[in-house]
Amino acid sequence: MDRESEMRDNLFRVVTVLYIIIYARLSKEEEGKTPEEQSKSIQNQIDICQRYINDEQQKYPNIQFKVVAKLSDDGISGTTFDRADFKRLIKLIESKQANMVITKDQSRFGREHIESDNYMERWFPEHNVRYVAVLDGVDTYVPDSANNDMAPIKNWMNEMYAKHTSRSVKATKKKNALEGIWNGGEPVLGLQIDPNNEGCLILEPKGAEIVKMLAELVLDNKSLDEIVDILIEKKIPIPSIIKGNSRNLNKEVEEIWDTETIRDILTNEMITGVMVQGKTTTLSHKSKKVIYLPEEDWIRVPDKVPVIIPRERFEAIQTMLKSNKNKTTKSHDYLLKGLMRCADCGHAISIKHFKDRKNNYVECCYYKKYGRRKEVCTAHRFSYEELEKLVLDNVKNECMQYVKDNDLAEKLKNKKESKEKQVDLRLKIDKCNRNIDKLNKSIDKMYQRLDAGIIDEDDYTRMTKNTKAAINSEKLLLETYTKDLEVLKEKKVKEPNYIKIVKEFLSLKKPNRILLSRLIEVIYVNDDGTIDIHYRVKNPYKDN
Ligand SMILES: [Zn+2]
């Protein structure tokens, strides 16, 4: 099945009832005919529509085709908008009592093409209405129908379908989780999906041995850092390799064990034989954002999974993992925390804390994680305190220069000039708006003349073409002026704020991190110990 008919099928799975308006209208040529002939024409149009509906109903027996109104206008009245039944049609759609409109042909719909295009291309799609002109073969649900851009309807179809499936997938997943049926996804190390029954988990012996070993080591009072070293030394493969997922690995570096991986495995209740699912959900079918649910909302089903670590041992491990030894080192409030990056690989620079503060040093995270095993980046290991001093000196110099330049500039700057420019721009903006107004009115007038039959459609198109172009160029000008004005206004606001931060920074005896991070975007640490500081705002008075 091709994509388009697939979508159509999907749509019909979602939309089960089509509430239809049949709309008929006399054409100009029929104006002079006798009332009998006229009513015959209206009836004829309605019959054609009705036959079309009967055919569709046979083709799609699962959909209900319900005619909610048969409307008709005589076509004699003055402007398009005066048609009484047409107004009724609009009302029915706006009040969501109809989602389909059928006419005999397109011309029944609007006066010539101007109106009908507008409805087909914009108004119907916006209101999720299917429009069919039987004899013209127009059907806004059939994307191949030559008459318009189907994007709005397609979007709507896709959305309805996605909403529908997303809801039923969620429900199935929850039902499975409650029954202890595995919903897929990679289970914890030591377990694998039963190749004969994908809803079941069985033991994966190699991984299970490693989990047992990890448990042993923790209960043996080893810290997670020590365990990492043991695993690396013993050349124990990491979980992705054991599970055969090596294609997910970062090919550039040889990945190694880290403390978080071990912690994740040993805190996963699944190793005690409980199937745990429903840890996450998504906000809606529109958002793929994953939300982590609180632990009490997880779905736990006991005795569904082979036990790797008995419950009592698992509890003991949790206590050990919470001990001081395994806590992540409580980080100091370093002034430069989170501001430094490796100039060579772009990864963060971490600060290694020692109890004796004189020994603190920084190191490239990437190197720290992988560098021991493979040649990635270089250590970038420097004394933190020296680096901090270097940064502060640099910032102070920069700030002092900024204040100096700013003072000088203040004096030189002709404040009057900026104000005059702003006034001038405001005048220009006003003028543009007035011009656009005028031009729009002239188009309206032209349309009235067209409607009254004074000019024909060709004249209308020709005469409005230039006006439309003029509107566009006025709009362009307006945009430029508005932007310029914004820039002028912004300059006025932003600069003093920044100079305030700079001055505040200089006034502090002990600089604080919040203020520093408002001045600095990032500090790049080079491998020769030098730094490049990227400031949030460039000194506007400085060349280059
Ligand atoms: Zn690096």
mmCIF file of N, CA and C in Angstrom, residues 35-153:
data_model
loop_
_atom_site.group_PDB
_atom_site.id
_atom_site.type_symbol
_atom_site.label_atom_id
_atom_site.label_comp_id
_atom_site.label_asym_id
_atom_site.label_seq_id
_atom_site.Cartn_x
_atom_site.Cartn_y
_atom_site.Cartn_z
ATOM 1 N N PRO A 35 -38.871 29.619 -12.119
ATOM 2 C CA PRO A 35 -38.684 29.021 -10.782
ATOM 3 C C PRO A 35 -38.665 27.504 -10.827
ATOM 4 N N GLU A 36 -39.487 26.913 -11.710
ATOM 5 C CA GLU A 36 -39.524 25.447 -11.789
ATOM 6 C C GLU A 36 -38.164 24.915 -12.230
ATOM 7 N N GLU A 37 -37.658 25.582 -13.287
ATOM 8 C CA GLU A 37 -36.364 25.133 -13.810
ATOM 9 C C GLU A 37 -35.277 25.304 -12.762
ATOM 10 N N GLN A 38 -35.357 26.429 -12.050
ATOM 11 C CA GLN A 38 -34.355 26.694 -11.018
ATOM 12 C C GLN A 38 -34.393 25.631 -9.932
ATOM 13 N N SER A 39 -35.551 25.309 -9.456
ATOM 14 C CA SER A 39 -35.630 24.332 -8.363
ATOM 15 C C SER A 39 -35.203 22.962 -8.864
ATOM 16 N N LYS A 40 -35.440 22.728 -10.172
ATOM 17 C CA LYS A 40 -34.990 21.467 -10.754
ATOM 18 C C LYS A 40 -33.459 21.386 -10.729
ATOM 19 N N SER A 41 -32.822 22.523 -11.042
ATOM 20 C CA SER A 41 -31.363 22.575 -11.034
ATOM 21 C C SER A 41 -30.813 22.310 -9.635
ATOM 22 N N ILE A 42 -31.419 22.959 -8.655
ATOM 23 C CA ILE A 42 -30.976 22.744 -7.266
ATOM 24 C C ILE A 42 -31.119 21.273 -6.894
ATOM 25 N N GLN A 43 -32.295 20.701 -7.220
ATOM 26 C CA GLN A 43 -32.549 19.306 -6.876
ATOM 27 C C GLN A 43 -31.536 18.394 -7.587
ATOM 28 N N ASN A 44 -31.241 18.746 -8.823
ATOM 29 C CA ASN A 44 -30.283 17.978 -9.608
ATOM 30 C C ASN A 44 -28.908 17.970 -8.937
ATOM 31 N N GLN A 45 -28.479 19.127 -8.463
ATOM 32 C CA GLN A 45 -27.181 19.215 -7.774
ATOM 33 C C GLN A 45 -27.166 18.342 -6.520
ATOM 34 N N ILE A 46 -28.262 18.445 -5.779
ATOM 35 C CA ILE A 46 -28.340 17.666 -4.534
ATOM 36 C C ILE A 46 -28.312 16.164 -4.837
ATOM 37 N N ASP A 47 -29.006 15.767 -5.892
ATOM 38 C CA ASP A 47 -29.035 14.347 -6.259
ATOM 39 C C ASP A 47 -27.642 13.825 -6.597
ATOM 40 N N ILE A 48 -26.892 14.645 -7.348
ATOM 41 C CA ILE A 48 -25.539 14.230 -7.720
ATOM 42 C C ILE A 48 -24.687 14.008 -6.471
ATOM 43 N N CYS A 49 -24.809 14.948 -5.543
ATOM 44 C CA CYS A 49 -24.054 14.823 -4.286
ATOM 45 C C CYS A 49 -24.487 13.581 -3.520
ATOM 46 N N GLN A 50 -25.793 13.372 -3.475
ATOM 47 C CA GLN A 50 -26.324 12.243 -2.713
ATOM 48 C C GLN A 50 -25.840 10.908 -3.301
ATOM 49 N N ARG A 51 -25.786 10.848 -4.640
ATOM 50 C CA ARG A 51 -25.305 9.617 -5.273
ATOM 51 C C ARG A 51 -23.841 9.355 -4.906
ATOM 52 N N TYR A 52 -23.077 10.455 -4.894
ATOM 53 C CA TYR A 52 -21.665 10.331 -4.513
ATOM 54 C C TYR A 52 -21.538 9.763 -3.098
ATOM 55 N N ILE A 53 -22.381 10.289 -2.192
ATOM 56 C CA ILE A 53 -22.339 9.808 -0.811
ATOM 57 C C ILE A 53 -22.677 8.320 -0.742
ATOM 58 N N ASN A 54 -23.689 7.905 -1.483
ATOM 59 C CA ASN A 54 -24.077 6.486 -1.476
ATOM 60 C C ASN A 54 -22.927 5.590 -1.952
ATOM 61 N N ASP A 55 -22.224 6.068 -2.996
ATOM 62 C CA ASP A 55 -21.076 5.300 -3.501
ATOM 63 C C ASP A 55 -19.992 5.174 -2.435
ATOM 64 N N GLU A 56 -19.671 6.295 -1.801
ATOM 65 C CA GLU A 56 -18.634 6.297 -0.759
ATOM 66 C C GLU A 56 -19.012 5.349 0.370
ATOM 67 N N GLN A 57 -20.306 5.395 0.741
ATOM 68 C CA GLN A 57 -20.780 4.564 1.839
ATOM 69 C C GLN A 57 -20.561 3.079 1.530
ATOM 70 N N GLN A 58 -20.726 2.727 0.253
ATOM 71 C CA GLN A 58 -20.518 1.326 -0.124
ATOM 72 C C GLN A 58 -19.044 0.962 -0.070
ATOM 73 N N LYS A 59 -18.194 1.937 -0.461
ATOM 74 C CA LYS A 59 -16.759 1.696 -0.469
ATOM 75 C C LYS A 59 -16.202 1.590 0.945
ATOM 76 N N TYR A 60 -16.740 2.385 1.838
ATOM 77 C CA TYR A 60 -16.226 2.418 3.215
ATOM 78 C C TYR A 60 -17.351 2.117 4.199
ATOM 79 N N PRO A 61 -17.681 0.828 4.327
ATOM 80 C CA PRO A 61 -18.846 0.487 5.161
ATOM 81 C C PRO A 61 -18.633 0.803 6.647
ATOM 82 N N ASN A 62 -17.374 0.963 7.079
ATOM 83 C CA ASN A 62 -17.132 1.223 8.500
ATOM 84 C C ASN A 62 -17.317 2.688 8.885
ATOM 85 N N ILE A 63 -17.450 3.534 7.873
ATOM 86 C CA ILE A 63 -17.641 4.953 8.150
ATOM 87 C C ILE A 63 -19.112 5.276 7.997
ATOM 88 N N GLN A 64 -19.590 6.152 8.870
ATOM 89 C CA GLN A 64 -20.962 6.605 8.704
ATOM 90 C C GLN A 64 -20.970 7.901 7.930
ATOM 91 N N PHE A 65 -21.689 7.946 6.838
ATOM 92 C CA PHE A 65 -21.827 9.187 6.079
ATOM 93 C C PHE A 65 -23.198 9.765 6.410
ATOM 94 N N LYS A 66 -23.194 10.825 7.222
ATOM 95 C CA LYS A 66 -24.462 11.378 7.690
ATOM 96 C C LYS A 66 -24.674 12.759 7.098
ATOM 97 N N VAL A 67 -25.742 12.929 6.363
ATOM 98 C CA VAL A 67 -26.036 14.267 5.829
ATOM 99 C C VAL A 67 -26.740 15.060 6.925
ATOM 100 N N VAL A 68 -26.124 16.158 7.339
ATOM 101 C CA VAL A 68 -26.742 16.955 8.401
ATOM 102 C C VAL A 68 -27.520 18.140 7.842
ATOM 103 N N ALA A 69 -27.186 18.553 6.603
ATOM 104 C CA ALA A 69 -27.937 19.687 6.044
ATOM 105 C C ALA A 69 -27.845 19.697 4.532
ATOM 106 N N LYS A 70 -28.966 20.046 3.895
ATOM 107 C CA LYS A 70 -28.943 20.301 2.454
ATOM 108 C C LYS A 70 -29.241 21.778 2.294
ATOM 109 N N LEU A 71 -28.212 22.529 1.823
ATOM 110 C CA LEU A 71 -28.363 23.977 1.781
ATOM 111 C C LEU A 71 -28.296 24.464 0.341
ATOM 112 N N SER A 72 -29.002 25.560 0.060
ATOM 113 C CA SER A 72 -28.943 26.110 -1.302
ATOM 114 C C SER A 72 -29.171 27.617 -1.308
ATOM 115 N N ASP A 73 -28.486 28.288 -2.241
ATOM 116 C CA ASP A 73 -28.662 29.727 -2.423
ATOM 117 C C ASP A 73 -29.030 29.991 -3.869
ATOM 118 N N ASP A 74 -29.689 31.146 -4.101
ATOM 119 C CA ASP A 74 -30.172 31.382 -5.454
ATOM 120 C C ASP A 74 -29.149 32.060 -6.359
ATOM 121 N N GLY A 75 -28.104 32.556 -5.810
ATOM 122 C CA GLY A 75 -27.043 33.092 -6.669
ATOM 123 C C GLY A 75 -27.323 34.468 -7.212
ATOM 124 N N ILE A 76 -28.503 35.047 -6.888
ATOM 125 C CA ILE A 76 -28.851 36.349 -7.458
ATOM 126 C C ILE A 76 -28.365 37.484 -6.561
ATOM 127 N N SER A 77 -28.392 37.224 -5.284
ATOM 128 C CA SER A 77 -28.096 38.303 -4.346
ATOM 129 C C SER A 77 -26.710 38.898 -4.598
ATOM 130 N N GLY A 78 -26.564 40.143 -4.133
ATOM 131 C CA GLY A 78 -25.411 40.980 -4.449
ATOM 132 C C GLY A 78 -24.052 40.368 -4.203
ATOM 133 N N THR A 79 -23.523 40.457 -3.016
ATOM 134 C CA THR A 79 -22.162 39.974 -2.803
ATOM 135 C C THR A 79 -22.179 38.540 -2.326
ATOM 136 N N THR A 80 -21.057 37.924 -2.494
ATOM 137 C CA THR A 80 -20.860 36.540 -2.105
ATOM 138 C C THR A 80 -21.298 36.279 -0.673
ATOM 139 N N PHE A 81 -20.993 37.238 0.168
ATOM 140 C CA PHE A 81 -21.174 36.990 1.596
ATOM 141 C C PHE A 81 -22.625 37.108 2.053
ATOM 142 N N ASP A 82 -23.452 37.589 1.153
ATOM 143 C CA ASP A 82 -24.843 37.755 1.561
ATOM 144 C C ASP A 82 -25.650 36.473 1.488
ATOM 145 N N ARG A 83 -25.063 35.460 0.864
ATOM 146 C CA ARG A 83 -25.838 34.235 0.693
ATOM 147 C C ARG A 83 -26.221 33.621 2.036
ATOM 148 N N ALA A 84 -27.507 33.495 2.271
ATOM 149 C CA ALA A 84 -28.003 33.114 3.590
ATOM 150 C C ALA A 84 -27.599 31.690 3.958
ATOM 151 N N ASP A 85 -27.764 30.749 3.031
ATOM 152 C CA ASP A 85 -27.460 29.367 3.355
ATOM 153 C C ASP A 85 -25.951 29.133 3.450
ATOM 154 N N PHE A 86 -25.226 29.934 2.694
ATOM 155 C CA PHE A 86 -23.773 29.832 2.804
ATOM 156 C C PHE A 86 -23.334 30.198 4.220
ATOM 157 N N LYS A 87 -23.971 31.229 4.757
ATOM 158 C CA LYS A 87 -23.688 31.620 6.143
ATOM 159 C C LYS A 87 -24.018 30.487 7.111
ATOM 160 N N ARG A 88 -25.112 29.833 6.825
ATOM 161 C CA ARG A 88 -25.508 28.702 7.667
ATOM 162 C C ARG A 88 -24.438 27.601 7.635
ATOM 163 N N LEU A 89 -23.911 27.378 6.447
ATOM 164 C CA LEU A 89 -22.855 26.362 6.261
ATOM 165 C C LEU A 89 -21.641 26.697 7.136
ATOM 166 N N ILE A 90 -21.224 27.958 7.066
ATOM 167 C CA ILE A 90 -20.081 28.389 7.870
ATOM 168 C C ILE A 90 -20.352 28.159 9.352
ATOM 169 N N LYS A 91 -21.561 28.492 9.757
ATOM 170 C CA LYS A 91 -21.913 28.354 11.168
ATOM 171 C C LYS A 91 -21.869 26.903 11.619
ATOM 172 N N LEU A 92 -22.399 26.034 10.784
ATOM 173 C CA LEU A 92 -22.423 24.604 11.120
ATOM 174 C C LEU A 92 -20.998 24.075 11.305
ATOM 175 N N ILE A 93 -20.100 24.554 10.445
ATOM 176 C CA ILE A 93 -18.719 24.077 10.536
ATOM 177 C C ILE A 93 -18.032 24.659 11.768
ATOM 178 N N GLU A 94 -18.250 25.938 11.973
ATOM 179 C CA GLU A 94 -17.621 26.566 13.134
ATOM 180 C C GLU A 94 -18.109 25.976 14.448
ATOM 181 N N SER A 95 -19.361 25.546 14.472
ATOM 182 C CA SER A 95 -19.866 24.939 15.709
ATOM 183 C C SER A 95 -19.603 23.434 15.708
ATOM 184 N N LYS A 96 -18.755 22.986 14.776
ATOM 185 C CA LYS A 96 -18.309 21.598 14.716
ATOM 186 C C LYS A 96 -19.456 20.610 14.534
ATOM 187 N N GLN A 97 -20.487 21.028 13.838
ATOM 188 C CA GLN A 97 -21.579 20.097 13.566
ATOM 189 C C GLN A 97 -21.392 19.419 12.220
ATOM 190 N N ALA A 98 -20.372 19.843 11.468
ATOM 191 C CA ALA A 98 -20.122 19.217 10.178
ATOM 192 C C ALA A 98 -18.626 19.146 9.941
ATOM 193 N N ASN A 99 -18.188 18.053 9.300
ATOM 194 C CA ASN A 99 -16.771 17.951 8.954
ATOM 195 C C ASN A 99 -16.567 17.581 7.483
ATOM 196 N N MET A 100 -17.639 17.735 6.703
ATOM 197 C CA MET A 100 -17.501 17.468 5.271
ATOM 198 C C MET A 100 -18.506 18.325 4.498
ATOM 199 N N VAL A 101 -18.037 18.853 3.356
ATOM 200 C CA VAL A 101 -18.914 19.654 2.503
ATOM 201 C C VAL A 101 -18.844 19.082 1.090
ATOM 202 N N ILE A 102 -20.025 18.899 0.487
ATOM 203 C CA ILE A 102 -20.038 18.408 -0.893
ATOM 204 C C ILE A 102 -20.813 19.387 -1.784
ATOM 205 N N THR A 103 -20.224 19.695 -2.949
ATOM 206 C CA THR A 103 -20.960 20.455 -3.958
ATOM 207 C C THR A 103 -20.863 19.698 -5.276
ATOM 208 N N LYS A 104 -21.738 20.079 -6.203
ATOM 209 C CA LYS A 104 -21.718 19.402 -7.506
ATOM 210 C C LYS A 104 -20.408 19.691 -8.220
ATOM 211 N N ASP A 105 -20.041 20.972 -8.276
ATOM 212 C CA ASP A 105 -18.743 21.335 -8.818
ATOM 213 C C ASP A 105 -18.204 22.530 -8.037
ATOM 214 N N GLN A 106 -16.983 22.856 -8.351
ATOM 215 C CA GLN A 106 -16.323 23.892 -7.579
ATOM 216 C C GLN A 106 -16.992 25.257 -7.700
ATOM 217 N N SER A 107 -17.533 25.517 -8.881
ATOM 218 C CA SER A 107 -18.067 26.854 -9.103
ATOM 219 C C SER A 107 -19.299 27.123 -8.243
ATOM 220 N N ARG A 108 -19.904 26.045 -7.722
ATOM 221 C CA ARG A 108 -21.062 26.231 -6.851
ATOM 222 C C ARG A 108 -20.648 26.920 -5.567
ATOM 223 N N PHE A 109 -19.394 26.804 -5.329
ATOM 224 C CA PHE A 109 -18.959 27.161 -4.015
ATOM 225 C C PHE A 109 -18.757 28.639 -3.819
ATOM 226 N N GLY A 110 -17.933 29.206 -4.681
ATOM 227 C CA GLY A 110 -17.685 30.619 -4.474
ATOM 228 C C GLY A 110 -17.845 31.333 -5.775
ATOM 229 N N ARG A 111 -17.886 32.608 -5.702
ATOM 230 C CA ARG A 111 -17.990 33.409 -6.898
ATOM 231 C C ARG A 111 -16.652 33.305 -7.613
ATOM 232 N N GLU A 112 -16.668 32.776 -8.790
ATOM 233 C CA GLU A 112 -15.457 32.510 -9.570
ATOM 234 C C GLU A 112 -14.459 31.750 -8.689
ATOM 235 N N HIS A 113 -13.180 32.021 -8.895
ATOM 236 C CA HIS A 113 -12.214 31.202 -8.163
ATOM 237 C C HIS A 113 -11.683 31.845 -6.897
ATOM 238 N N ILE A 114 -11.796 33.171 -6.881
ATOM 239 C CA ILE A 114 -11.121 33.867 -5.784
ATOM 240 C C ILE A 114 -11.563 33.331 -4.425
ATOM 241 N N GLU A 115 -12.885 33.275 -4.244
ATOM 242 C CA GLU A 115 -13.390 32.828 -2.967
ATOM 243 C C GLU A 115 -13.158 31.342 -2.746
ATOM 244 N N SER A 116 -13.450 30.577 -3.768
ATOM 245 C CA SER A 116 -13.433 29.135 -3.568
ATOM 246 C C SER A 116 -12.017 28.634 -3.259
ATOM 247 N N ASP A 117 -11.012 29.271 -3.885
ATOM 248 C CA ASP A 117 -9.636 28.893 -3.563
ATOM 249 C C ASP A 117 -9.321 29.160 -2.113
ATOM 250 N N ASN A 118 -9.750 30.316 -1.684
ATOM 251 C CA ASN A 118 -9.502 30.680 -0.295
ATOM 252 C C ASN A 118 -10.085 29.637 0.649
ATOM 253 N N TYR A 119 -11.291 29.172 0.344
ATOM 254 C CA TYR A 119 -11.910 28.186 1.226
ATOM 255 C C TYR A 119 -11.202 26.845 1.163
ATOM 256 N N MET A 120 -10.867 26.456 -0.075
ATOM 257 C CA MET A 120 -10.247 25.145 -0.205
ATOM 258 C C MET A 120 -8.850 25.102 0.383
ATOM 259 N N GLU A 121 -8.105 26.172 0.153
ATOM 260 C CA GLU A 121 -6.711 26.135 0.569
ATOM 261 C C GLU A 121 -6.532 26.466 2.038
ATOM 262 N N ARG A 122 -7.405 27.290 2.557
ATOM 263 C CA ARG A 122 -7.165 27.723 3.923
ATOM 264 C C ARG A 122 -8.265 27.358 4.890
ATOM 265 N N TRP A 123 -9.456 27.824 4.543
ATOM 266 C CA TRP A 123 -10.488 27.754 5.562
ATOM 267 C C TRP A 123 -10.879 26.308 5.909
ATOM 268 N N PHE A 124 -11.120 25.484 4.907
ATOM 269 C CA PHE A 124 -11.501 24.091 5.173
ATOM 270 C C PHE A 124 -10.418 23.317 5.918
ATOM 271 N N PRO A 125 -9.177 23.375 5.404
ATOM 272 C CA PRO A 125 -8.140 22.652 6.145
ATOM 273 C C PRO A 125 -8.014 23.122 7.588
ATOM 274 N N GLU A 126 -8.114 24.428 7.763
ATOM 275 C CA GLU A 126 -7.996 24.955 9.119
ATOM 276 C C GLU A 126 -9.110 24.425 10.016
ATOM 277 N N HIS A 127 -10.247 24.174 9.432
ATOM 278 C CA HIS A 127 -11.364 23.688 10.232
ATOM 279 C C HIS A 127 -11.542 22.176 10.138
ATOM 280 N N ASN A 128 -10.510 21.510 9.625
ATOM 281 C CA ASN A 128 -10.548 20.046 9.505
ATOM 282 C C ASN A 128 -11.767 19.547 8.751
ATOM 283 N N VAL A 129 -12.073 20.217 7.670
ATOM 284 C CA VAL A 129 -13.242 19.836 6.894
ATOM 285 C C VAL A 129 -12.793 19.220 5.568
ATOM 286 N N ARG A 130 -13.449 18.129 5.229
ATOM 287 C CA ARG A 130 -13.196 17.500 3.927
ATOM 288 C C ARG A 130 -14.137 18.137 2.919
ATOM 289 N N TYR A 131 -13.560 18.576 1.815
ATOM 290 C CA TYR A 131 -14.391 19.194 0.795
ATOM 291 C C TYR A 131 -14.325 18.379 -0.498
ATOM 292 N N VAL A 132 -15.531 18.086 -1.043
ATOM 293 C CA VAL A 132 -15.592 17.335 -2.295
ATOM 294 C C VAL A 132 -16.416 18.106 -3.314
ATOM 295 N N ALA A 133 -15.846 18.302 -4.513
ATOM 296 C CA ALA A 133 -16.623 18.828 -5.640
ATOM 297 C C ALA A 133 -16.763 17.671 -6.615
ATOM 298 N N VAL A 134 -17.929 17.060 -6.658
ATOM 299 C CA VAL A 134 -18.098 15.752 -7.291
ATOM 300 C C VAL A 134 -17.635 15.728 -8.744
ATOM 301 N N LEU A 135 -18.147 16.638 -9.552
ATOM 302 C CA LEU A 135 -17.854 16.559 -10.983
ATOM 303 C C LEU A 135 -16.442 17.021 -11.326
ATOM 304 N N ASP A 136 -15.830 17.823 -10.460
ATOM 305 C CA ASP A 136 -14.452 18.277 -10.708
ATOM 306 C C ASP A 136 -13.417 17.300 -10.177
ATOM 307 N N GLY A 137 -13.871 16.293 -9.452
ATOM 308 C CA GLY A 137 -12.917 15.340 -8.872
ATOM 309 C C GLY A 137 -12.068 15.937 -7.767
ATOM 310 N N VAL A 138 -12.556 17.009 -7.163
ATOM 311 C CA VAL A 138 -11.803 17.599 -6.061
ATOM 312 C C VAL A 138 -12.186 16.888 -4.770
ATOM 313 N N ASP A 139 -11.186 16.418 -4.046
ATOM 314 C CA ASP A 139 -11.443 15.840 -2.734
ATOM 315 C C ASP A 139 -10.248 16.185 -1.868
ATOM 316 N N THR A 140 -10.470 16.997 -0.881
ATOM 317 C CA THR A 140 -9.324 17.466 -0.098
ATOM 318 C C THR A 140 -8.742 16.369 0.792
ATOM 319 N N TYR A 141 -9.352 15.172 0.798
ATOM 320 C CA TYR A 141 -8.716 14.054 1.511
ATOM 321 C C TYR A 141 -7.799 13.272 0.596
ATOM 322 N N VAL A 142 -7.938 13.498 -0.685
ATOM 323 C CA VAL A 142 -7.083 12.765 -1.619
ATOM 324 C C VAL A 142 -5.949 13.694 -2.020
ATOM 325 N N PRO A 143 -4.779 13.419 -1.516
ATOM 326 C CA PRO A 143 -3.674 14.352 -1.727
ATOM 327 C C PRO A 143 -3.324 14.552 -3.186
ATOM 328 N N ASP A 144 -3.670 13.625 -4.049
ATOM 329 C CA ASP A 144 -3.293 13.776 -5.447
ATOM 330 C C ASP A 144 -4.220 14.714 -6.202
ATOM 331 N N SER A 145 -5.341 14.983 -5.601
ATOM 332 C CA SER A 145 -6.257 15.910 -6.239
ATOM 333 C C SER A 145 -5.517 17.196 -6.541
ATOM 334 N N ALA A 146 -5.566 17.575 -7.796
ATOM 335 C CA ALA A 146 -4.630 18.578 -8.305
ATOM 336 C C ALA A 146 -4.844 19.967 -7.738
ATOM 337 N N ASN A 147 -5.912 20.136 -6.981
ATOM 338 C CA ASN A 147 -6.328 21.507 -6.740
ATOM 339 C C ASN A 147 -5.680 22.256 -5.591
ATOM 340 N N ASN A 148 -5.044 21.568 -4.714
ATOM 341 C CA ASN A 148 -4.494 22.367 -3.612
ATOM 342 C C ASN A 148 -3.381 21.651 -2.867
ATOM 343 N N ASP A 149 -2.840 22.392 -1.977
ATOM 344 C CA ASP A 149 -1.760 21.882 -1.146
ATOM 345 C C ASP A 149 -2.382 21.159 0.035
ATOM 346 N N MET A 150 -2.006 19.905 0.196
ATOM 347 C CA MET A 150 -2.696 19.088 1.183
ATOM 348 C C MET A 150 -2.103 19.126 2.574
ATOM 349 N N ALA A 151 -1.067 19.895 2.729
ATOM 350 C CA ALA A 151 -0.341 19.835 3.989
ATOM 351 C C ALA A 151 -1.224 19.931 5.239
ATOM 352 N N PRO A 152 -2.130 20.887 5.325
ATOM 353 C CA PRO A 152 -2.891 20.998 6.573
ATOM 354 C C PRO A 152 -3.691 19.745 6.897
ATOM 355 N N ILE A 153 -4.348 19.210 5.879
ATOM 356 C CA ILE A 153 -5.155 18.012 6.119
ATOM 357 C C ILE A 153 -4.257 16.842 6.501
#
